[in-house]
Tab-separated table of C-alpha atoms in Angstrom:
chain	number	residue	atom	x	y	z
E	153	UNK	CA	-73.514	6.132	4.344
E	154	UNK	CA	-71.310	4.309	6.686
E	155	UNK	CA	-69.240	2.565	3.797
E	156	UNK	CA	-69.101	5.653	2.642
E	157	UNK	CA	-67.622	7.251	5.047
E	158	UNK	CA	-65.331	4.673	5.909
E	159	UNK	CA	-63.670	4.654	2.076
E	160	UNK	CA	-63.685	9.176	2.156
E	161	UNK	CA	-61.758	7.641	5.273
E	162	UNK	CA	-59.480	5.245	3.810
E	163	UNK	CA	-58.491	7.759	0.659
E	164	UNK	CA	-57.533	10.388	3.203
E	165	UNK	CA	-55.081	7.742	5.130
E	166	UNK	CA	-53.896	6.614	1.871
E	167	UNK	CA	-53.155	9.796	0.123
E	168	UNK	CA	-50.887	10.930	3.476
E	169	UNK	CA	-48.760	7.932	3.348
E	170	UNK	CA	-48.231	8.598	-0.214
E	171	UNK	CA	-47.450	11.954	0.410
E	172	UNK	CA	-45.511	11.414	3.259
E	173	UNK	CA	-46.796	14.917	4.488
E	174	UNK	CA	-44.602	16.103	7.700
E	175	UNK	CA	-44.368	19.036	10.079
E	176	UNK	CA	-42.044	21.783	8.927
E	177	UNK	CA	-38.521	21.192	8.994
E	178	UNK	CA	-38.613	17.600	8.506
E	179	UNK	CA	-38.247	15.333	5.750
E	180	UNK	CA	-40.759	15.341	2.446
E	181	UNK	CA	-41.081	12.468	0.106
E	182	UNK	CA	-43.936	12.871	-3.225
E	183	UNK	CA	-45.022	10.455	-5.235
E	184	UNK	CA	-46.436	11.979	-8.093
E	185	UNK	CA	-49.792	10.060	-8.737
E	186	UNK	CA	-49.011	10.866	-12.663
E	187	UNK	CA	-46.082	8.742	-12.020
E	188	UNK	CA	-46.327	5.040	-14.611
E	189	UNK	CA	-44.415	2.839	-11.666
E	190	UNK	CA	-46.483	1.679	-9.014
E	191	UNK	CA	-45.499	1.240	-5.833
E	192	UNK	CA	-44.252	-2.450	-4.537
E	193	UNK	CA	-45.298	-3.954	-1.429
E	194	UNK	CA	-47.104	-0.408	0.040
E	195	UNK	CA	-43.464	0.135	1.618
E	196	UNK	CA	-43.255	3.418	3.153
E	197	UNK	CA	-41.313	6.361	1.336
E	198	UNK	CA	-38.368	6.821	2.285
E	199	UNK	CA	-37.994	9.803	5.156
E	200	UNK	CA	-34.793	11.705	5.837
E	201	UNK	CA	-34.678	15.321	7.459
E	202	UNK	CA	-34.162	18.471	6.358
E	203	UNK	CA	-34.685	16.560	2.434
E	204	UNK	CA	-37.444	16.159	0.242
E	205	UNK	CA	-37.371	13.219	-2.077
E	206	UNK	CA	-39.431	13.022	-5.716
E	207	UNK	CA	-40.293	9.581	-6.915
E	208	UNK	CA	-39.818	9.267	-10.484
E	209	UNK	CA	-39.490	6.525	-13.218
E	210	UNK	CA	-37.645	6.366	-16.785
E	211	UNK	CA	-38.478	3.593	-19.501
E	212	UNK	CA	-34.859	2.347	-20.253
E	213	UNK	CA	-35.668	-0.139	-22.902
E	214	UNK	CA	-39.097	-1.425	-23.710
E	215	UNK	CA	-41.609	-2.398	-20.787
E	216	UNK	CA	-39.073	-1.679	-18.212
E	217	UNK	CA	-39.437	1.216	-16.357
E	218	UNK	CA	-36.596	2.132	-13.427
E	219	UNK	CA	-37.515	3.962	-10.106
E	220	UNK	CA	-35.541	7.100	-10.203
E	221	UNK	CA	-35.093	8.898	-6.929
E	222	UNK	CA	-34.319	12.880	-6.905
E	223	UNK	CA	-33.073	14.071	-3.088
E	224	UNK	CA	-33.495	17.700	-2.605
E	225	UNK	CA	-33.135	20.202	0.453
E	226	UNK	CA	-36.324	20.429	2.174
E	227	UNK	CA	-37.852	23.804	1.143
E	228	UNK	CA	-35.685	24.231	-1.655
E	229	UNK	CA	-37.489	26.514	-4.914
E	230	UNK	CA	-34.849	26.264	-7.327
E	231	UNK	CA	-33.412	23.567	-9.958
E	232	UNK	CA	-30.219	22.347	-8.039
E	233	UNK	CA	-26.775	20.581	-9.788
E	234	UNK	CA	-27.453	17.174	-9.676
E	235	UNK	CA	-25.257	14.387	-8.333
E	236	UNK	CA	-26.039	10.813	-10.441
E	237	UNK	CA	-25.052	7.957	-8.102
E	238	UNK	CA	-23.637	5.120	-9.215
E	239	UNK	CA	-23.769	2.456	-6.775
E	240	UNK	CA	-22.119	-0.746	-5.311
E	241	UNK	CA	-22.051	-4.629	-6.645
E	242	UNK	CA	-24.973	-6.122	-4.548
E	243	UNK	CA	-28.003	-5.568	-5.176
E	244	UNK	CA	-29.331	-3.669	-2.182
E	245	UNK	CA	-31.674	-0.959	-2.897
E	246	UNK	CA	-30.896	2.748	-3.211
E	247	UNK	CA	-33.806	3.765	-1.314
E	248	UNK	CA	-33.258	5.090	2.361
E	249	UNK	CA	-34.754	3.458	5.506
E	250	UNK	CA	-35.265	5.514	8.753
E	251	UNK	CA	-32.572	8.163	9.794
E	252	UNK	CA	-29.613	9.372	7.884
E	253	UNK	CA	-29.254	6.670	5.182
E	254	UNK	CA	-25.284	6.586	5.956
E	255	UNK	CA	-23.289	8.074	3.257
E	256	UNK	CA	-26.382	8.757	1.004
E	257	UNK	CA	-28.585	10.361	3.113
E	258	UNK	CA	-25.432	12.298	4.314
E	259	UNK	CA	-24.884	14.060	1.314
E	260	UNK	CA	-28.525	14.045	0.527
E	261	UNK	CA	-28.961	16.462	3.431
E	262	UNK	CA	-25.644	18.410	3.532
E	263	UNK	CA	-24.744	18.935	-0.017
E	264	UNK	CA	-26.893	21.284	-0.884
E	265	UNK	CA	-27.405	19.967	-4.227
E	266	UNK	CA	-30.019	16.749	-5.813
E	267	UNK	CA	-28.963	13.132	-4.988
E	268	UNK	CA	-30.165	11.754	-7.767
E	269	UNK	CA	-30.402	7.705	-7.193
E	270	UNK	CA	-31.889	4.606	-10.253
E	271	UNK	CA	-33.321	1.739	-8.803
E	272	UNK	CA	-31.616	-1.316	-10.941
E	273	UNK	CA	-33.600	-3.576	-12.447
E	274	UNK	CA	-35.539	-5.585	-10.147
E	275	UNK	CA	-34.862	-3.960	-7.396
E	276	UNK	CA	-37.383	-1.790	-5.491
E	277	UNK	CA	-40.331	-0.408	-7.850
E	278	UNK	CA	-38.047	-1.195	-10.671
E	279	UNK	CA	-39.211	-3.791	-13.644
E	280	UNK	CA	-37.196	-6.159	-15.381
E	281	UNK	CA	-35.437	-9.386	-14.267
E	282	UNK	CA	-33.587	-9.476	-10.451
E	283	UNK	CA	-30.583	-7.496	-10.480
E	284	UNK	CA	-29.187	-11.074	-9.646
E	285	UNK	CA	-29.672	-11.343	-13.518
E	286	UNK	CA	-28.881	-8.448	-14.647
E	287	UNK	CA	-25.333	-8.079	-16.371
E	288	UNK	CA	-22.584	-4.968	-16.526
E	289	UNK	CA	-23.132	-3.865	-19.990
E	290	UNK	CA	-27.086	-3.246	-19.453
E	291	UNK	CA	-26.485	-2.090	-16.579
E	292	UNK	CA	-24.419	0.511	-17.660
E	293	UNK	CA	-26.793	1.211	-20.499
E	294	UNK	CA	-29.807	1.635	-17.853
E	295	UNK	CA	-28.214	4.252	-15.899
E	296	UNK	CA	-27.258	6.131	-18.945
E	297	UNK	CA	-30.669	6.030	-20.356
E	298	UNK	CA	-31.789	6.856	-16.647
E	299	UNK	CA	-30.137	9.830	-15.963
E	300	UNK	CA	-30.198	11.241	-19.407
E	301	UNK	CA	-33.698	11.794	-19.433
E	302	UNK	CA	-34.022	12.483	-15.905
E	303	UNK	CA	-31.779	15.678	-16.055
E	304	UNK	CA	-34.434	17.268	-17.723
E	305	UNK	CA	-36.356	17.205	-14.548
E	306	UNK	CA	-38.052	20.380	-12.817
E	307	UNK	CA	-35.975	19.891	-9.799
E	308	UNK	CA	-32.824	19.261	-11.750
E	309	UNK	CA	-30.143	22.310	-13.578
E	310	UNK	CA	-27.856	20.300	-16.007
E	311	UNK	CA	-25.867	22.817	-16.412
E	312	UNK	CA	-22.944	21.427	-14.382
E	313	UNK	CA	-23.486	17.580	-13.670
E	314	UNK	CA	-21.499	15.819	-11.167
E	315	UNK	CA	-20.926	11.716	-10.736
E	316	UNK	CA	-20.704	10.037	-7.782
E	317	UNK	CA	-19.382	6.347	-7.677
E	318	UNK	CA	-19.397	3.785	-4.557
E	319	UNK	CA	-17.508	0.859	-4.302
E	320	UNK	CA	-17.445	-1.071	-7.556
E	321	UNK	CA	-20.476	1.895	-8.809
E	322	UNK	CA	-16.414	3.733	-8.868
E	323	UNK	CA	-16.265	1.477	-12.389
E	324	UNK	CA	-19.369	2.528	-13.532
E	325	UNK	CA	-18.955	6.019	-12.866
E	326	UNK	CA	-16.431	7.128	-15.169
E	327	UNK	CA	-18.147	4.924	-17.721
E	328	UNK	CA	-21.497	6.332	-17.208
E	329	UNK	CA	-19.772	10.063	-16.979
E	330	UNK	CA	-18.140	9.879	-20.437
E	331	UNK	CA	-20.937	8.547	-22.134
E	332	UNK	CA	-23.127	11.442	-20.604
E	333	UNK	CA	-20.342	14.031	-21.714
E	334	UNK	CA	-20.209	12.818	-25.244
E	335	UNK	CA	-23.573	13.420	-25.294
E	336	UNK	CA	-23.132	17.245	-24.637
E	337	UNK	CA	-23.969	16.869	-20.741
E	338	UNK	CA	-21.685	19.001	-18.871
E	339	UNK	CA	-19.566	17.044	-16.180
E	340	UNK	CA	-18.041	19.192	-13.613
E	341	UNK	CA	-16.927	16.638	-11.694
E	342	UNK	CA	-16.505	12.671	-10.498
E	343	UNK	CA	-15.963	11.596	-6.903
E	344	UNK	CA	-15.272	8.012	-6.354
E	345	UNK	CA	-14.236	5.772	-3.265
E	346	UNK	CA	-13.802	2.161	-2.561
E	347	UNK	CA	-12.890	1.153	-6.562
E	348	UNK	CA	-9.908	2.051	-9.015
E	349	UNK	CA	-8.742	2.336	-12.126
E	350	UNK	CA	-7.133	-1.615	-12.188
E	351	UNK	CA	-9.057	-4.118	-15.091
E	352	UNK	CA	-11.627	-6.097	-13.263
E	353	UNK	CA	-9.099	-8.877	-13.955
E	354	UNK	CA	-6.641	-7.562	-11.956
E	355	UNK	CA	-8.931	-6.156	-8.886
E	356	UNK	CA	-10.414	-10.025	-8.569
E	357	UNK	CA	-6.945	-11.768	-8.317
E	358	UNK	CA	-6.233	-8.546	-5.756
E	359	UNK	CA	-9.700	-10.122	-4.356
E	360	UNK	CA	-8.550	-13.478	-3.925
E	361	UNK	CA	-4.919	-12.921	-2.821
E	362	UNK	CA	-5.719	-11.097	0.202
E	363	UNK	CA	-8.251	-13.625	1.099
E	364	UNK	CA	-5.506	-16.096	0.969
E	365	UNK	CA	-3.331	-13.818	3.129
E	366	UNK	CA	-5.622	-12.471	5.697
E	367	UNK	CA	-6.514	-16.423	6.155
E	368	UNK	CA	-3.148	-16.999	8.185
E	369	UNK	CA	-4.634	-19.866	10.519
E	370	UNK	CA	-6.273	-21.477	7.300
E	371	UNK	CA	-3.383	-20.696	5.049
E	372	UNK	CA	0.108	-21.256	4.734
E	373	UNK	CA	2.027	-18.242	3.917
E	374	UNK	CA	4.751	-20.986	1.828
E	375	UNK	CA	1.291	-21.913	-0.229
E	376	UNK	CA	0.082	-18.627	-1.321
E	377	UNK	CA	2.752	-18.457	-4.201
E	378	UNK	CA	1.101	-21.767	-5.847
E	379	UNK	CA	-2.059	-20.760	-5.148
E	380	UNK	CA	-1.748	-17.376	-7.484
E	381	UNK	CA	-0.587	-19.056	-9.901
E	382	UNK	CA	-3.361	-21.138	-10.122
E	383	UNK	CA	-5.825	-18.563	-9.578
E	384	UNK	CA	-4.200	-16.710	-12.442
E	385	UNK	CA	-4.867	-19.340	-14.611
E	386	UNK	CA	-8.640	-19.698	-13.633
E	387	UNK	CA	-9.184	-15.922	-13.808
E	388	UNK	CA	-7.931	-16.098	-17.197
E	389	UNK	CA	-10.244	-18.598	-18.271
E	390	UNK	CA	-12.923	-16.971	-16.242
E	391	UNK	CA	-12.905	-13.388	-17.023
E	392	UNK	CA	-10.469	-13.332	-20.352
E	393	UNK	CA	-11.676	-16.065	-22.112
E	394	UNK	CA	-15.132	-15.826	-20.298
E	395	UNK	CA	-15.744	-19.632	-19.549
E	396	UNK	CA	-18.149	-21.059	-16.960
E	397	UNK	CA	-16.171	-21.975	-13.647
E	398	UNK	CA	-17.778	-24.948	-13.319
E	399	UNK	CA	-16.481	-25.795	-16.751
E	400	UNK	CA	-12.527	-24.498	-15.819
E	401	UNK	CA	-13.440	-26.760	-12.602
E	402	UNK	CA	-13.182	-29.616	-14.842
E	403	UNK	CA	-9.739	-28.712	-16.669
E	404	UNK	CA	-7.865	-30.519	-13.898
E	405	UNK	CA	-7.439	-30.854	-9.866
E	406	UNK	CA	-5.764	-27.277	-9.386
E	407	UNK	CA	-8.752	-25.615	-11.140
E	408	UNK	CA	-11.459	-27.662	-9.484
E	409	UNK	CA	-9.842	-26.514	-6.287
E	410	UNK	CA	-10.019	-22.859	-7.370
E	411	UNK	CA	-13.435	-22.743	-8.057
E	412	UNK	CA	-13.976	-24.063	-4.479
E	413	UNK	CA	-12.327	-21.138	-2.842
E	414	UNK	CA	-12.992	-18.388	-5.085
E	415	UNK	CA	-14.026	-15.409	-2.502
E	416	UNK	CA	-17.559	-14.743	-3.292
E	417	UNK	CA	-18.393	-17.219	-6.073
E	418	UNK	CA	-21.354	-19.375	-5.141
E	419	UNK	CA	-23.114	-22.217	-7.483
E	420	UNK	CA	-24.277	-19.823	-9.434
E	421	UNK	CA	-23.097	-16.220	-9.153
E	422	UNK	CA	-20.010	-13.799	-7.938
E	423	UNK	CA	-20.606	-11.455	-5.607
E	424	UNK	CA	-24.388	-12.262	-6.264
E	425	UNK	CA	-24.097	-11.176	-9.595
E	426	UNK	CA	-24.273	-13.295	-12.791
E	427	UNK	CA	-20.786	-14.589	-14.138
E	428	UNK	CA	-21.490	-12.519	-17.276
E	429	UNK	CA	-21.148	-9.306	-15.172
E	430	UNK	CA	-18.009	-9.790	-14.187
E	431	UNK	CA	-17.144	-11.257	-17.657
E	432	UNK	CA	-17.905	-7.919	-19.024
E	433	UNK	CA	-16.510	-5.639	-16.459
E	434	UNK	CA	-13.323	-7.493	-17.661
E	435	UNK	CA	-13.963	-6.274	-20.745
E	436	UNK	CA	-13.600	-2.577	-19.635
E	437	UNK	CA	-11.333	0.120	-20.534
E	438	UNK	CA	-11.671	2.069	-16.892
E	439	UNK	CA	-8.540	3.743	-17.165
E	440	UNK	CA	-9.436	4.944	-20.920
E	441	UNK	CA	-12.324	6.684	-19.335
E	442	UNK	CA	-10.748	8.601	-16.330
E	443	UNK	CA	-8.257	9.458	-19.544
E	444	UNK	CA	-11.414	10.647	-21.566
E	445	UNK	CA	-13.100	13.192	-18.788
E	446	UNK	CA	-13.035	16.825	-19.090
E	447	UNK	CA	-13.744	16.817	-15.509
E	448	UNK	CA	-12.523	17.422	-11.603
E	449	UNK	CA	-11.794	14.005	-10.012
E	450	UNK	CA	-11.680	12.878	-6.595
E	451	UNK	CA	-11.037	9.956	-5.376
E	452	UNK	CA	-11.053	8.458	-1.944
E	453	UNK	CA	-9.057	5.475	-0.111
E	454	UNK	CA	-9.998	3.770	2.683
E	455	UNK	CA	-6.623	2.573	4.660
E	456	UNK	CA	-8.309	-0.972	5.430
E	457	UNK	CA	-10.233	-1.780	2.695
E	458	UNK	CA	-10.663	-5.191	2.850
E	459	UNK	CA	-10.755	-5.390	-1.396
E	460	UNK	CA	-9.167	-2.471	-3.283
E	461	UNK	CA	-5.554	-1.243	-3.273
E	462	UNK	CA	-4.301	2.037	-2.755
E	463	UNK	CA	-2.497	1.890	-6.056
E	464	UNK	CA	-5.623	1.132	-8.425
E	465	UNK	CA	-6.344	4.348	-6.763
E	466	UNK	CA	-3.574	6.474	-7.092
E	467	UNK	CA	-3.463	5.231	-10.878
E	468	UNK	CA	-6.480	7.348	-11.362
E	469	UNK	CA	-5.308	10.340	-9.780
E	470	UNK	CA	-1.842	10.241	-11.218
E	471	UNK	CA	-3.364	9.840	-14.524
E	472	UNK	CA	-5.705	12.496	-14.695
E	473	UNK	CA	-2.797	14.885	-13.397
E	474	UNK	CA	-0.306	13.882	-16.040
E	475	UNK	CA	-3.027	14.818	-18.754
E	476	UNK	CA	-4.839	17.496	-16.909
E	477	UNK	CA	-2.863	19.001	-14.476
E	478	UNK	CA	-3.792	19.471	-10.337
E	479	UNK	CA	-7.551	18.567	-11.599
E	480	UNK	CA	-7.642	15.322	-9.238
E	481	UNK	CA	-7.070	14.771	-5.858
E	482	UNK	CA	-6.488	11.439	-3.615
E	483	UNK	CA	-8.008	11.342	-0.272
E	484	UNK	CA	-6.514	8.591	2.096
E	485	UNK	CA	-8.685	7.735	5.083
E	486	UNK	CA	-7.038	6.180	7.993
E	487	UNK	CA	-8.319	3.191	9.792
E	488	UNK	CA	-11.249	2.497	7.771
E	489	UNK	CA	-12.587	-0.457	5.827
E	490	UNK	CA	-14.109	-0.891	2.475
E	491	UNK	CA	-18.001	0.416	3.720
E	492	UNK	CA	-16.203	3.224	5.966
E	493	UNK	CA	-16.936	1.216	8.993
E	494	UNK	CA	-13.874	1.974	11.424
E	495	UNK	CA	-10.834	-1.307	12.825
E	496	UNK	CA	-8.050	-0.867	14.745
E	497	UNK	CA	-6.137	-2.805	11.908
E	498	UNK	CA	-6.278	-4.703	8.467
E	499	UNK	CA	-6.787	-8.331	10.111
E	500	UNK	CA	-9.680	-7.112	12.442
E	501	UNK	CA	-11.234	-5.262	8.879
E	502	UNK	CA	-11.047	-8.041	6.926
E	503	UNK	CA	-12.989	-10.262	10.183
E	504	UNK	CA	-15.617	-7.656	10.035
E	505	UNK	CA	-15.088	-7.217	13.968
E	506	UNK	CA	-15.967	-4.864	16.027
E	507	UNK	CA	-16.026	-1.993	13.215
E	508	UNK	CA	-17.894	0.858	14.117
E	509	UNK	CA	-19.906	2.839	11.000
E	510	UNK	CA	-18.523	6.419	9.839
E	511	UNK	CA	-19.756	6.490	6.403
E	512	UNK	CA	-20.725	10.142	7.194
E	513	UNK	CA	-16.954	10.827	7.174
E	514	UNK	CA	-16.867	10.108	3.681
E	515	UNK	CA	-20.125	11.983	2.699
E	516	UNK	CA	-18.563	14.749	4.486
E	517	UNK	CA	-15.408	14.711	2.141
E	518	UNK	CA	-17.321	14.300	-0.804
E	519	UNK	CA	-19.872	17.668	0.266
E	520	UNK	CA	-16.524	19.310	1.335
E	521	UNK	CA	-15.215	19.187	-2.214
E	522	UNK	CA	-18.290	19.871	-4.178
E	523	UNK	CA	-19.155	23.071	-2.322
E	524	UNK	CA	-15.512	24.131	-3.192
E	525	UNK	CA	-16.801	23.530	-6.892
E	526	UNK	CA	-19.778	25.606	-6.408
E	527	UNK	CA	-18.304	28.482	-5.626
């Protein structure tokens, strides 16, 4: 009788940690017990207020199953316009912690629409091999197998579908948008900060010359004219003609001193992803896609973003305006970085000193324009 007590006991704890079940007014997670993905590592659900998250999965390709995450307002009885996130190079998860969640949670609790969030492979609940592994193309083809069967969700009204990109998730979004409008989905809109419309070739040379600039007690200002050159050369072999760097290293001196220095390029990855990610991404026609959308655009700039350039994002806006006219829009943010962490200047950004986090002032841009698109 006592064992039995002590598992009715057990259940009951259990079942209200997978429930997450809260007073009124604060934050609801479920996780369906029909759902096919279990649970890793008994982590708790994630717990914002004011929102209540549904924990979902989607096979993408056979015996791999994402986590899908739908973020709606707490209390909210109707199917909402979903926003499908499209999210950054590293492979953090998607899943919020404690609090706000920065930018996510943000707009997860102010928007007044679903933040609708994949897990990438690996990562999370998700199956299939590390995100560390896992390269652009598939990746693109997992979150538009993902969302496309997720939109059919109780919470969800596809009727107007918008795309939210982050980073270098601003590449995937347009990619992931078209593909979902050529399927008949309708895309009112694609919001975007911290990634433009350059070719990945391009945006890595952009990488590695301000890492030689902003490196002025390290680097001669006289040297960084040789140095492009050569790192023009290995990027080319790299991403264009999509060799290993380790065998460019061997080419000659120059190159071997390239792959030494390459800003984020370890033994074995870039950024921690595979080299074949990046090989793809090089591959991409980003601009051809912003061309492609039937769709409201925004785009945001950070003033010290330690990677992108203002003009990779102005050639998205600009371009959508010559074909659709006054349909985009280019927000300019002053003093912050890349994350929307806020410096007193470029030098201290690219440090990483003394920033101080505002990524709600770019959730609050992003809600700003979508509620004007509700209307």
């Amino acid at each position: 009788m006592n064992r039995s007590k002590s598992l009715l006991r057990g259940l009951a704890a259990a079942t209200a940690m997978l429930l997450n079940l809260s007073t009124a007014g604060q934050a609801q997670s479920i996780l369906d017990r029909s759902d096919q993905l279990p649970r890793a590592n008994e982590r708790p659900l994630e717990s914002v207020d004011g929102v209540r998250t549904y924990y979902e999965s989607v096979e993408v390709e056979p015996g791999v199953r994402l986590r899908v995450l739908i973020s709606v307002p707490a209390g909210s009885d109707r199917a909402l316009h979903p926003i499908l996130f499209t999210q950054w190079v590293s492979c953090d998860t998607v899943e919020l912690g404690e609090g706000s969640g920065g930018s996510l949670g943000a707009v997860a609790k102010n928007s007044g629409l679903a933040l609708v969030r994949v897990e990438r492979s690996g990562t999370g609940d998700s199956q299939g091999s590390g995100c560390d592994n896992l390269d652009y193309d598939t990746e693109i083809q997992h979150y538009i197998s993902a969302f496309t069967q997720i939109l059919d969700h109780k919470a969800l009204d596809p009727s107007k579908v918008y795309v939210w990109g982050d980073s270098l998730g601003a590449t995937t979004a347009p990619l992931v948008a078209v593909a979902l409008q050529n399927a008949g989905r309708d895309i009112a809109a694609v919001a975007v900060q911290g990634g433009g419309a350059l070719t990945h070739f391009e945006r890595m040379l952009n990488f590695d010359r301000f890492y030689l600039e902003r490196r002025s007690q390290e680097v001669a200002a006289a040297s960084i004219h040789s140095e492009m050159l050569a790192r023009v050369r290995f990027h080319t072999e790299y991403l264009i003609n999509q060799r290993h760097p380790d065998n460019i290293s061997t080419d000659s001196p120059a190159m071997a001193a390239v792959r030494s220095d390459v800003r984020g390029m370890s033994s074995d990855n870039h950024y921690g992803r595979p080299f074949s990610w990046h090989q793809q991404a090089a591959q991409r026609n980003f601009l051809a896609a912003w061309a492609t959308l039937d769709a409201h655009v925004l785009v945001i700039f950070n003033e010290y973003d330690q990677f992108e350039t203002l003009h990779g994002h102005r050639l998205i806006v600009d371009t959508v305006n010559r074909l659709r006219p006054d349909t985009a829009n280019l927000v300019v943010q002053p003093g912050l970085g890349h994350s929307s962490w806020r410096f007193n200047s470029i030098e201290e950004a690219y440090r990483d000193e003394t920033g101080i986090p505002e990524t709600e002032t770019t959730a609050a841009r992003i809600v700003h324009w979508l509620r004007t698109l509700e209307k």
